[in-house]
Coordinates of C-alpha atoms in Angstrom, one line a residue:
Chain Q
X8 CA -21.3 6.3 -41.2
X9 CA -20.8 6.3 -37.4
X10 CA -21.5 3.0 -35.5
X11 CA -23.8 4.9 -33.0
X12 CA -26.5 7.6 -34.1
X13 CA -27.7 8.7 -30.7
X14 CA -26.1 7.4 -27.4
X15 CA -27.9 8.0 -24.3
X16 CA -25.8 8.0 -20.8
X17 CA -28.3 7.3 -18.0
X18 CA -25.8 8.5 -15.6
X19 CA -23.5 11.1 -16.7
X20 CA -20.2 10.4 -14.7
X21 CA -16.7 9.2 -15.1
X22 CA -17.8 5.8 -16.6
X23 CA -20.6 7.0 -19.0
X24 CA -18.7 10.2 -19.8
X25 CA -15.3 8.6 -20.7
X26 CA -17.4 6.0 -23.0
X27 CA -18.8 9.0 -24.7
X28 CA -15.5 10.8 -25.1
X29 CA -14.0 7.8 -26.5
X30 CA -16.5 7.2 -29.1
X31 CA -16.5 10.9 -30.0
X32 CA -12.7 11.0 -30.3
X33 CA -13.2 8.0 -32.9
X34 CA -15.9 9.8 -34.5
X35 CA -18.2 6.8 -34.1
X36 CA -21.1 8.6 -32.5
X37 CA -23.3 11.6 -33.7
X38 CA -25.2 12.7 -30.7
X39 CA -24.7 12.1 -27.0
X40 CA -27.5 12.8 -24.5
X41 CA -26.6 13.0 -20.8
X42 CA -29.3 12.1 -18.2
X43 CA -28.8 12.9 -14.4
X44 CA -30.5 14.0 -11.3
X45 CA -27.6 16.7 -10.6
X46 CA -27.9 19.7 -13.0
X47 CA -24.7 21.4 -12.2
X48 CA -23.2 18.1 -13.4
X49 CA -24.9 18.0 -16.7
X50 CA -24.1 21.7 -17.3
X51 CA -20.3 20.5 -16.6
X52 CA -20.7 17.7 -19.0
X53 CA -22.0 20.0 -21.6
X54 CA -19.2 22.5 -21.1
X55 CA -16.5 19.9 -21.4
X56 CA -18.3 18.3 -24.7
X57 CA -18.8 15.2 -22.9
X58 CA -22.1 15.3 -24.0
X59 CA -24.0 17.2 -26.8
X60 CA -27.4 17.8 -25.0
X61 CA -28.8 17.2 -21.4
X62 CA -32.1 15.9 -20.2
X63 CA -33.5 15.1 -16.8
X64 CA -36.1 12.8 -18.0
X65 CA -34.9 9.3 -18.9
X66 CA -38.1 8.2 -21.2
X67 CA -37.6 11.4 -23.2
X68 CA -34.0 11.2 -23.5
X69 CA -34.0 7.7 -25.1
X70 CA -36.5 8.3 -27.8
X71 CA -34.8 7.4 -31.1
X72 CA -31.7 6.3 -29.5
X73 CA -29.7 3.3 -30.9
X74 CA -27.4 2.9 -27.7
X75 CA -28.3 3.3 -24.1
X76 CA -25.6 3.0 -21.5
X77 CA -27.0 2.7 -17.8
X78 CA -24.0 3.9 -15.8
X79 CA -25.8 4.9 -12.5
X80 CA -25.3 2.8 -9.2
X81 CA -27.0 -0.3 -9.4
X82 CA -29.8 0.9 -7.1
X83 CA -31.3 3.3 -9.4
X84 CA -31.2 1.0 -12.6
X85 CA -34.5 -0.7 -11.9
X86 CA -36.5 2.7 -11.9
X87 CA -34.8 3.7 -15.1
X88 CA -35.2 0.5 -16.9
X89 CA -38.9 0.8 -16.0
X90 CA -39.0 4.4 -17.4
X91 CA -37.4 3.7 -20.7
X92 CA -38.9 0.3 -21.4
X93 CA -42.2 1.7 -23.1
X94 CA -40.4 4.3 -25.3
X95 CA -37.0 2.2 -26.3
X96 CA -36.8 1.9 -30.5
X97 CA -36.8 -1.9 -31.5
X98 CA -33.2 -1.9 -32.4
X99 CA -31.9 0.2 -29.5
X100 CA -29.3 -1.8 -27.7
X101 CA -29.3 -1.7 -23.9
X102 CA -26.2 -2.1 -21.7
X103 CA -25.0 -1.0 -18.3
X104 CA -21.9 -0.6 -16.3
X105 CA -22.8 -2.0 -13.1
X106 CA -20.1 -3.8 -10.8
X107 CA -22.5 -6.8 -10.0
X108 CA -24.2 -8.6 -12.6
X109 CA -26.6 -11.2 -11.0
X110 CA -28.8 -8.5 -9.7
X111 CA -28.8 -6.4 -12.8
X112 CA -29.5 -9.3 -15.1
X113 CA -32.6 -9.7 -12.7
X114 CA -33.6 -6.2 -13.3
X115 CA -33.3 -6.6 -17.2
X116 CA -35.2 -9.7 -17.0
X117 CA -37.9 -8.0 -14.9
X118 CA -38.2 -4.6 -16.5
X119 CA -36.9 -5.2 -20.1
X120 CA -38.0 -8.8 -20.6
X121 CA -39.6 -8.5 -23.8
X122 CA -36.3 -7.1 -25.5
X123 CA -33.6 -9.1 -23.9
X124 CA -32.2 -9.9 -27.6
X125 CA -30.9 -6.3 -27.4
X126 CA -29.8 -6.2 -24.0
X127 CA -26.0 -6.8 -23.1
X128 CA -25.0 -6.4 -19.3
X129 CA -21.6 -5.2 -18.7
X130 CA -18.8 -4.3 -16.5
X131 CA -16.0 -1.9 -17.4
X132 CA -13.3 -2.4 -15.1
X133 CA -12.1 1.1 -14.5
X134 CA -12.7 2.0 -11.0
X135 CA -11.4 5.3 -9.6
X136 CA -11.9 7.5 -6.6
X137 CA -13.1 10.3 -8.8
X138 CA -16.7 10.6 -9.9
X139 CA -18.7 13.3 -11.6
X140 CA -18.7 14.2 -15.4
X141 CA -15.7 16.3 -14.8
X142 CA -13.4 13.2 -14.1
X143 CA -14.3 11.8 -17.6
X144 CA -11.6 11.6 -19.9
X145 CA -10.4 10.1 -23.1
X146 CA -8.5 7.2 -22.8
X147 CA -9.9 6.0 -19.5
X148 CA -10.5 2.4 -21.2
X149 CA -7.1 2.0 -22.9
X150 CA -5.7 -1.3 -22.1
X151 CA -8.8 -1.9 -19.5
X152 CA -10.9 -4.7 -19.3
X153 CA -14.7 -4.8 -20.0
X154 CA -16.5 -8.0 -19.0
X155 CA -19.8 -8.8 -20.9
X156 CA -22.2 -11.1 -19.5
X157 CA -24.9 -11.9 -22.3
X158 CA -27.9 -13.5 -21.5
X159 CA -29.2 -16.6 -23.4
X160 CA -31.6 -14.5 -25.4
X161 CA -29.1 -11.7 -26.2
X162 CA -28.6 -12.1 -30.2
X163 CA -24.7 -12.5 -31.1
X164 CA -25.2 -9.6 -33.4
X165 CA -26.0 -7.1 -30.3
X166 CA -23.1 -8.8 -28.2
X167 CA -20.7 -8.1 -31.3
X168 CA -22.1 -4.5 -31.8
X169 CA -21.3 -3.5 -28.1
X170 CA -18.0 -5.7 -28.1
X171 CA -16.9 -3.8 -31.2
X172 CA -17.8 -0.2 -29.3
X173 CA -15.6 -1.3 -26.3
X174 CA -12.7 -2.4 -28.5
X175 CA -12.7 1.2 -30.2
X176 CA -12.4 2.5 -26.7
X177 CA -9.1 0.7 -26.5
X178 CA -10.7 -1.9 -23.9
X179 CA -10.1 -5.9 -24.1
X180 CA -13.4 -7.6 -23.9
X181 CA -14.4 -10.8 -21.9
X182 CA -17.5 -12.9 -22.0
X183 CA -18.6 -14.8 -19.1
X184 CA -21.8 -15.8 -17.0
X185 CA -23.3 -13.3 -14.5
X186 CA -22.3 -15.9 -11.9
X187 CA -18.8 -16.4 -12.9
X188 CA -18.3 -12.4 -13.0
X189 CA -19.9 -12.1 -9.5
X190 CA -17.8 -14.9 -8.1
X191 CA -14.6 -13.3 -9.4
X192 CA -15.2 -9.8 -8.5
X193 CA -16.2 -10.7 -4.9
X194 CA -13.0 -12.0 -4.6
X195 CA -10.6 -9.5 -6.0
X196 CA -12.8 -6.4 -5.6
X197 CA -15.7 -6.5 -3.5
X198 CA -14.3 -8.3 -0.4
X199 CA -10.9 -6.2 -0.6
X200 CA -13.1 -3.1 -0.1
X201 CA -15.0 -4.8 2.7
X202 CA -11.8 -5.9 4.5
X203 CA -10.4 -2.6 4.2
X204 CA -13.6 -1.0 5.6
X205 CA -13.4 -3.3 8.5
X206 CA -9.8 -2.6 9.2
X207 CA -10.4 1.1 9.4
X208 CA -13.4 0.4 11.9
X209 CA -11.0 -1.5 13.9
X210 CA -8.4 0.9 14.0
X211 CA -11.2 3.5 14.9
X212 CA -11.7 1.5 18.3
X213 CA -8.3 2.5 19.5
X214 CA -7.7 5.0 22.3
X215 CA -4.6 6.5 20.6
X216 CA -6.1 6.7 17.3
X217 CA -5.0 10.2 16.6
X218 CA -1.3 9.3 17.3
X219 CA -1.6 6.3 15.0
X220 CA -3.2 8.4 12.0
X221 CA -0.2 10.7 12.6
X222 CA 2.2 8.0 11.6
X223 CA 0.4 6.1 9.0
X224 CA 2.7 6.0 6.1
X225 CA 2.7 4.7 2.4
X226 CA 1.8 1.0 3.2
X227 CA -1.4 2.3 5.1
X228 CA -2.2 4.6 2.4
X229 CA -2.0 2.0 -0.5
X230 CA -3.5 -0.7 1.8
X231 CA -6.6 1.8 2.9
X232 CA -7.1 3.5 -0.5
X233 CA -10.3 1.5 -1.4
X234 CA -11.6 2.3 2.3
X235 CA -12.6 5.8 1.0
X236 CA -15.0 4.6 -1.4
X237 CA -18.5 5.7 -1.7
X238 CA -20.7 4.2 1.1
X239 CA -24.0 3.8 -0.8
X240 CA -22.4 2.1 -3.8
X241 CA -20.5 -0.4 -1.6
X242 CA -23.6 -1.1 0.6
X243 CA -25.5 -1.9 -2.9
X244 CA -22.6 -4.3 -3.8
X245 CA -22.4 -5.9 -0.6
X246 CA -26.1 -6.6 -0.4
X247 CA -26.5 -7.5 -4.3
X248 CA -23.4 -9.9 -4.5
X249 CA -23.9 -11.2 -0.7
X250 CA -23.5 -14.9 -1.5
X251 CA -20.0 -15.1 -3.0
X252 CA -19.1 -12.0 -0.7
X253 CA -20.2 -13.9 2.6
X254 CA -18.1 -17.0 1.5
X255 CA -15.0 -14.8 0.9
X256 CA -15.3 -13.0 4.1
X257 CA -15.8 -16.0 6.1
X258 CA -12.6 -17.5 4.5
X259 CA -10.8 -14.3 5.7
X260 CA -12.2 -14.7 9.3
X261 CA -10.7 -18.3 9.2
X262 CA -7.1 -17.0 7.8
X263 CA -7.2 -14.4 10.6
X264 CA -8.0 -16.9 13.2
X265 CA -5.5 -19.2 12.1
X266 CA -2.9 -16.5 12.1
X267 CA -3.7 -15.3 15.5
X268 CA -3.3 -18.9 16.8
X269 CA 0.4 -19.2 15.2
X270 CA 1.4 -15.9 16.7
X271 CA -0.1 -17.0 20.1
X272 CA 1.8 -20.2 20.1
X273 CA 5.1 -18.3 18.7
X274 CA 5.0 -20.8 16.0
X275 CA 8.0 -19.4 13.9
X276 CA 8.0 -22.1 11.1
X277 CA 4.1 -22.1 10.4
X278 CA 4.2 -18.2 10.3
X279 CA 6.9 -18.0 7.8
X280 CA 5.0 -20.7 5.8
X281 CA 1.7 -18.5 6.2
X282 CA 3.4 -15.4 5.0
X283 CA 5.5 -17.0 2.5
X284 CA 2.3 -18.4 0.8
X285 CA 0.7 -15.0 0.7
X286 CA 4.0 -13.3 -0.4
X287 CA 4.6 -15.6 -3.2
X288 CA 1.4 -15.3 -4.6
X289 CA 1.4 -11.6 -4.8
X290 CA 5.0 -11.5 -6.4
X291 CA 3.7 -13.9 -9.1
X292 CA 0.6 -12.0 -9.7
X293 CA 2.5 -8.8 -10.0
X294 CA 4.9 -10.4 -12.5
X295 CA 2.3 -11.7 -14.7
X296 CA 0.5 -8.5 -14.5
X297 CA 3.4 -6.6 -15.5
X298 CA 4.0 -8.8 -18.6
X299 CA 0.6 -8.4 -19.6
X300 CA 1.1 -4.5 -19.9
Chain D
X21 CA 35.0 19.3 11.1
X22 CA 32.2 16.8 9.9
X23 CA 29.6 15.4 12.5
X24 CA 30.7 11.8 12.1
X25 CA 34.1 10.6 11.4
X26 CA 33.6 6.8 10.9
X27 CA 30.0 5.4 10.2
X28 CA 29.7 1.7 10.2
X29 CA 26.5 0.2 8.7
X30 CA 25.7 -3.3 10.1
X31 CA 23.4 -4.3 7.3
X32 CA 24.2 -2.2 4.1
X33 CA 21.0 -2.1 2.4
X34 CA 18.3 0.4 1.4
X35 CA 18.1 1.9 4.8
X36 CA 21.6 2.0 5.9
X37 CA 22.8 2.9 2.4
X38 CA 20.5 5.7 2.1
X39 CA 21.5 7.2 5.4
X40 CA 25.3 6.9 4.5
X41 CA 24.4 8.8 1.2
X42 CA 22.4 11.7 2.8
X43 CA 25.3 12.2 5.1
X44 CA 28.0 12.1 2.4
X45 CA 26.1 14.6 0.4
X46 CA 25.9 16.8 3.4
X47 CA 29.7 16.3 3.8
X48 CA 29.1 15.3 7.4
X49 CA 30.7 11.8 7.4
X50 CA 34.3 11.2 6.5
X51 CA 34.4 7.3 6.1
X52 CA 31.6 4.9 5.7
X53 CA 32.3 1.0 6.3
X54 CA 29.7 -1.3 5.2
X55 CA 29.1 -4.7 6.7
X56 CA 27.2 -7.6 5.5
X57 CA 27.0 -11.3 4.7
X58 CA 26.4 -10.8 0.9
X59 CA 29.5 -10.1 -0.7
X60 CA 28.0 -9.2 -4.3
X61 CA 25.8 -6.6 -2.3
X62 CA 28.9 -5.2 -0.7
X63 CA 30.8 -4.9 -3.6
X64 CA 27.7 -3.1 -5.4
X65 CA 27.6 -0.7 -2.4
X66 CA 31.4 0.1 -3.1
X67 CA 30.8 0.7 -6.7
X68 CA 27.8 2.9 -6.0
X69 CA 30.0 4.9 -3.5
X70 CA 27.2 4.2 -0.9
X71 CA 30.2 2.7 1.5
X72 CA 34.0 3.6 1.3
X73 CA 35.2 0.3 2.6
X74 CA 33.3 -3.2 2.8
X75 CA 34.1 -5.6 5.9
X76 CA 32.5 -9.0 6.7
X77 CA 33.4 -9.0 10.3
X78 CA 31.1 -6.5 12.5
X79 CA 33.9 -6.4 15.4
X80 CA 36.7 -5.5 13.2
X81 CA 34.5 -2.8 11.5
X82 CA 33.6 -0.9 14.2
X83 CA 36.9 -0.5 15.8
X84 CA 37.5 3.4 16.0
X85 CA 33.9 4.1 14.8
X86 CA 31.9 7.0 16.3
X87 CA 28.3 6.1 15.1
X88 CA 27.0 2.4 14.4
X89 CA 23.7 2.2 12.6
X90 CA 22.4 -1.6 12.8
X91 CA 20.0 -2.0 9.8
X92 CA 19.5 -5.3 9.5
X93 CA 16.4 -7.7 10.2
X94 CA 15.8 -7.6 13.9
X95 CA 16.4 -11.5 14.1
X96 CA 20.1 -10.7 13.6
X97 CA 20.7 -7.6 15.8
X98 CA 21.4 -9.4 19.1
X99 CA 24.2 -11.5 17.4
X100 CA 25.6 -8.0 16.3
X101 CA 25.5 -6.3 19.3
X102 CA 27.2 -9.2 21.3
X103 CA 29.9 -8.9 18.7
X104 CA 30.7 -5.4 18.8
X105 CA 30.0 -4.7 22.5
X106 CA 33.8 -5.7 23.6
X107 CA 35.4 -3.3 20.8
X108 CA 33.1 -0.3 20.9
X109 CA 34.9 3.0 21.6
X110 CA 33.5 4.6 24.7
X111 CA 32.1 7.7 22.7
X112 CA 30.5 5.8 20.0
X113 CA 26.9 6.1 19.5
X114 CA 24.9 3.2 18.6
X115 CA 21.4 3.2 16.8
X116 CA 19.2 0.9 14.9
X117 CA 16.4 0.9 12.3
X118 CA 14.4 -2.1 13.5
X119 CA 10.5 -1.7 12.9
X120 CA 9.7 -2.8 16.5
X121 CA 11.2 -1.3 19.5
X122 CA 10.4 -3.2 22.7
X123 CA 12.3 -6.3 21.6
X124 CA 15.1 -4.2 20.3
X125 CA 15.5 -2.2 23.6
X126 CA 15.5 -5.6 25.3
X127 CA 18.5 -6.5 23.0
X128 CA 20.3 -3.2 23.8
X129 CA 19.8 -4.0 27.5
X130 CA 21.0 -7.6 27.1
X131 CA 24.3 -7.0 25.2
X132 CA 25.2 -3.4 25.4
X133 CA 23.8 -3.0 29.0
X134 CA 27.0 -1.3 30.2
X135 CA 27.0 1.4 27.5
X136 CA 23.4 2.3 27.3
X137 CA 24.2 5.9 27.6
X138 CA 25.3 6.0 24.2
X139 CA 22.3 3.7 22.8
X140 CA 19.3 5.3 20.9
X141 CA 17.1 2.9 19.4
X142 CA 15.4 4.2 16.2
X143 CA 12.9 3.4 13.5
X144 CA 13.3 5.4 10.3
X145 CA 9.7 5.3 8.5
X146 CA 10.7 4.6 4.9
X147 CA 9.6 1.4 4.0
X148 CA 9.9 0.3 0.5
X149 CA 9.5 -2.9 -1.5
X150 CA 13.1 -2.3 -2.8
X151 CA 15.9 -3.8 -0.9
X152 CA 19.9 -4.2 -1.2
X153 CA 22.6 -1.5 -1.5
X154 CA 21.4 -0.9 -5.3
X155 CA 18.1 0.6 -3.7
X156 CA 19.9 3.0 -1.5
X157 CA 19.3 6.7 -2.8
X158 CA 19.8 10.4 -1.8
X159 CA 16.9 11.8 -0.7
X160 CA 15.0 8.9 0.9
X161 CA 14.5 10.6 4.1
X162 CA 13.3 13.9 2.6
X163 CA 10.2 14.5 4.6
X164 CA 10.0 11.0 6.3
X165 CA 9.5 10.6 9.7
X166 CA 12.1 9.1 12.2
X167 CA 10.9 7.8 15.7
X168 CA 13.7 7.6 18.4
X169 CA 12.9 5.7 21.6
X170 CA 15.7 6.6 23.9
X171 CA 16.3 4.8 27.0
X172 CA 16.1 6.4 30.7
X173 CA 19.9 5.7 30.7
X174 CA 20.5 7.6 27.2
X175 CA 22.2 10.9 27.5
X176 CA 20.3 13.9 26.2
X177 CA 23.4 14.6 24.3
X178 CA 23.4 11.3 22.5
X179 CA 19.7 11.8 21.4
X180 CA 20.4 15.4 20.4
X181 CA 23.5 14.1 18.3
X182 CA 21.4 11.6 16.6
X183 CA 18.4 13.8 15.9
X184 CA 20.7 16.4 14.4
X185 CA 22.0 13.6 12.0
X186 CA 18.5 12.6 11.0
X187 CA 17.2 16.0 10.5
X188 CA 20.7 16.6 7.9
X189 CA 19.0 13.6 6.1
X190 CA 15.8 15.7 5.8
X191 CA 13.7 13.8 8.1
X192 CA 11.4 14.8 11.0
X193 CA 12.4 13.5 14.1
X194 CA 9.9 12.2 17.0
X195 CA 10.3 10.8 20.3
X196 CA 8.3 8.2 22.0
X197 CA 8.5 5.3 24.4
X198 CA 9.1 2.0 22.9
X199 CA 5.7 0.9 24.0
X200 CA 4.0 3.9 22.2
X201 CA 6.0 3.1 19.2
X202 CA 5.1 -0.4 19.0
X203 CA 1.4 0.4 19.6
X204 CA 1.2 2.8 17.1
X205 CA 3.0 0.6 14.4
X206 CA 1.0 -2.4 15.3
X207 CA -2.1 -0.5 14.3
X208 CA -0.9 1.4 11.1
X209 CA 1.8 -0.8 9.6
X210 CA 2.1 -4.4 11.2
X211 CA -1.7 -5.4 11.3
X212 CA -2.2 -3.9 7.6
X213 CA 0.5 -6.2 6.5
X214 CA -1.1 -9.2 8.4
X215 CA -4.4 -8.6 7.1
X216 CA -3.2 -8.3 3.7
X217 CA -1.1 -11.8 3.9
X218 CA -4.5 -13.3 5.3
X219 CA -6.6 -11.8 2.4
X220 CA -4.1 -13.4 -0.1
X221 CA -4.3 -16.8 1.8
X222 CA -8.2 -16.6 1.7
X223 CA -8.1 -16.1 -2.0
X224 CA -5.6 -18.9 -2.6
X225 CA -8.5 -21.3 -1.3
X226 CA -10.6 -20.4 -4.3
X227 CA -11.2 -23.2 -6.9
X228 CA -11.3 -20.2 -9.8
X229 CA -8.2 -18.7 -8.2
X230 CA -6.6 -18.1 -12.0
X231 CA -9.7 -16.5 -13.2
X232 CA -9.9 -14.4 -10.3
X233 CA -6.0 -13.0 -10.5
X234 CA -6.6 -12.6 -14.4
X235 CA -9.3 -9.9 -13.3
X236 CA -7.5 -8.4 -10.3
X237 CA -7.3 -4.6 -11.0
X238 CA -6.0 -1.5 -9.4
X239 CA -8.1 -1.7 -6.2
X240 CA -6.4 -5.0 -5.5
X241 CA -2.9 -4.0 -6.6
X242 CA -3.0 -1.3 -3.9
X243 CA -4.8 -3.3 -1.4
X244 CA -2.3 -6.3 -1.6
X245 CA 1.0 -4.4 -2.6
X246 CA 2.1 -4.9 1.1
X247 CA 1.3 -8.6 1.0
X248 CA 4.4 -9.1 -1.2
X249 CA 6.7 -8.0 1.6
X250 CA 9.6 -10.5 2.9
X251 CA 8.5 -13.3 5.0
X252 CA 11.4 -13.2 7.4
X253 CA 11.1 -9.7 8.4
X254 CA 7.4 -9.9 8.7
X255 CA 7.4 -13.3 10.9
X256 CA 10.0 -11.5 13.2
X257 CA 7.6 -8.4 13.6
X258 CA 4.6 -10.6 14.2
X259 CA 6.4 -12.5 17.0
X260 CA 8.4 -9.5 18.4
X261 CA 5.1 -7.3 18.8
X262 CA 2.7 -9.8 19.4
X263 CA 0.8 -8.2 22.0
X264 CA -0.5 -5.2 20.4
X265 CA -0.9 -7.0 17.1
X266 CA -3.0 -9.7 18.8
X267 CA -5.3 -7.0 20.0
X268 CA -5.6 -5.5 16.5
X269 CA -6.1 -8.6 14.8
X270 CA -8.9 -9.6 17.2
X271 CA -10.7 -6.3 16.6
X272 CA -10.4 -6.8 12.9
X273 CA -12.1 -10.4 13.2
X274 CA -14.7 -8.8 15.4
X275 CA -15.4 -6.2 12.6
X276 CA -15.5 -8.9 10.0
X277 CA -17.9 -10.9 12.1
X278 CA -20.4 -7.8 12.4
X279 CA -20.1 -7.0 8.8
X280 CA -21.1 -10.7 7.9
X281 CA -23.8 -10.4 10.3
X282 CA -25.2 -7.1 8.4
X283 CA -24.9 -8.6 5.1
X284 CA -26.5 -12.0 6.2
X285 CA -29.6 -10.0 7.6
X286 CA -29.5 -7.4 4.8
X287 CA -29.6 -4.7 7.2
X288 CA -29.0 -1.9 4.6
X289 CA -28.9 1.1 7.0
X290 CA -26.6 -0.5 9.4
X291 CA -24.3 -1.3 6.5
X292 CA -24.4 2.0 5.3
X293 CA -23.3 3.3 8.8
X294 CA -20.6 0.5 8.8
X295 CA -19.1 1.7 5.5
X296 CA -19.5 5.4 6.1
X297 CA -17.7 5.3 9.3
X298 CA -14.5 3.8 7.8
X299 CA -15.0 5.9 4.6
X300 CA -15.1 9.2 6.3
X301 CA -12.1 8.4 8.5
X302 CA -10.0 7.2 5.5
X303 CA -11.1 10.6 3.5
X304 CA -10.1 12.6 6.6
X305 CA -6.9 11.1 7.1
X306 CA -6.2 11.8 3.3
X307 CA -7.0 15.4 3.7
X308 CA -4.7 15.9 6.7
X309 CA -2.0 13.8 5.5
X310 CA -2.0 16.0 2.0
X311 CA -2.0 19.1 4.1
X312 CA 1.0 18.3 6.0
X313 CA 3.0 17.6 2.7

C-alpha cells in the first residue's frame, strides 16, 4: 500500500513537482493532481509525468485527497486555504512550502482553524533560480533540509506522517517553532537577498555603470546571484517576516557605518580585525558545512 | 627566439605561477626565477616546474631579467621596487598584478621614477580562493581579462610587448587609466567584498548564530563566498582605494536605509519597484555576460 493515495499540488512548480517526482519514484503515491493558473505549465507537468491529472479549481482538485501541498507564493495561500476548507476530507493532511512561517501559520489559523490537527506548516530548503514544472526533478531533496513547524494543535501522528514522506524524498527533517524558523531564515536567507538587491541598486546609481558591469567577474557573479530572484516572492517575504528582517538590516547598516569609519580614519589594525572576524567565521562555516556532506 | 629570456616572479603564487606556466606552454620563456619569502612554497613551485630556479633575494634575482612581474600583495610592492631599482637592466619590462592601480602607480613613480618608460602597471582579473604556487595552473587566464594602466611615460612598445604576452596566455587585454580602473573595481569587486564582510559581522552579533549557520544554504554560500578572503589583502585594498570605496559604501547604506523605510511602512508597491530594479539589472547582466562567453 502506498503512503499517499491522492496528492494535490496547489502550485505545480519546482518545489511541488519535485516532491511529487520523489514520491512517485519511491512508489509511495497513487495519483498526483496538479493545480495552477498557468495552463501551459500544467500541460508541461502532465507531459513530464510530474502530475497525473491537472485541474484549475483547487476545491474540486482536493476532493478525496489525503495530502495537500500548498507550494505557491505565500501571497496566494490564504485564498487557496479558504477555497479548499469546505471540501477537505477529515483525514487529509495539509502542508505548505512557504519560506516564512509566522504568516503562514496565521493563515492556517484563519482559514483552516477547525482542522489544525491535520495541518503541518513546512519549509523545504531547496531554493533555485529555476521555476515552473519543467524545473522539477528527481533528487532535488536528496540531502536537503526540510523544516516543519507544527502547531500545538497538530497531532503527533500528522507530523510523523509528513516527516516520513520528506525522509523518503531524501531530506533531513527538523522541527522548530515558527518564530525560531523566521528568525533563522531572516538571518541566513532573507537578509542576504535584501542586501544583494540594495547593492545592485547602489551600483545602478553610478555614472559608469556599463563599464562597471563589463568588468564584473566571478566574485560579483556569486555575490549577486540571489539579486536576480523574483520580485513578488521577495516583496512578500520582506513584508511577512518584517520584524527579524528589520533587526538584521539595521545591524548591517551599523556594520557598514563602522567600516566606513575605519576606512575614513585609515585605522589599519581595526580594519584587519573587522575583516578577520568575518573571514574566520566564513571559513569555519565552510569547513563545518563540507564535513556534513 | 622566445619573447622572454628571463622572467622573474616577485611573489610565486597563483597569479605569477599561472603566468609563468602559460608562457612555458607557449615556449615563449627560457628561464623563470621565483622569488618569495616562503621556502616551502618555492620548493613546491620548483617541483611543479612552475619556476626553474628559486631565490630569496629580489635584487639578485632580477639581474639580467627582461621581464619582472610583481605579484605580491600591494603592501610588499614598494619594498621590492626599491630593492630591484639599482640592478634592473635598462630594457627590462616591469609590471605588476595588484588589484588597485592608483597606489601602485604612486609606488612605480616613487621607486622606479627614472625608468617609467619600461613600467606597465597591470591587473589580471583572475581571483580565486586558492593561493600559493601549488594553485598555479595552465589555462588560468584563458578568456580572462587583464587591465593595463600604462603611464604617460610608458613607451607604446613596452605596452605592446606586455599586451602580446597576456594575449599568449589567452587573456583579453584592456587599457584604461588608473583612476578608471580603481573606480570600476571599487564598484564590482572591492565593495562586494566589504559588504559581505559587514554582513558576516552583523550575523555574528546574533544570539542564535549557531542555529543560523546550521541552516545556511546555497544562497548564503554564494553570497558570502568572498567574505572568506584574506584579511591583509582586503585591508590593503580598502585603504588604498578608499575614495571610490567610501562613495560606494555610502550608497549602499543609503539604499539599505531606503529599504528599511519601505519595509517599516509596508509599502508593497515601492518595495516591488526596489527589488525589480535590482533583479532586472542582475538578470540582464547575466544574459549579456553569458553571451560574451
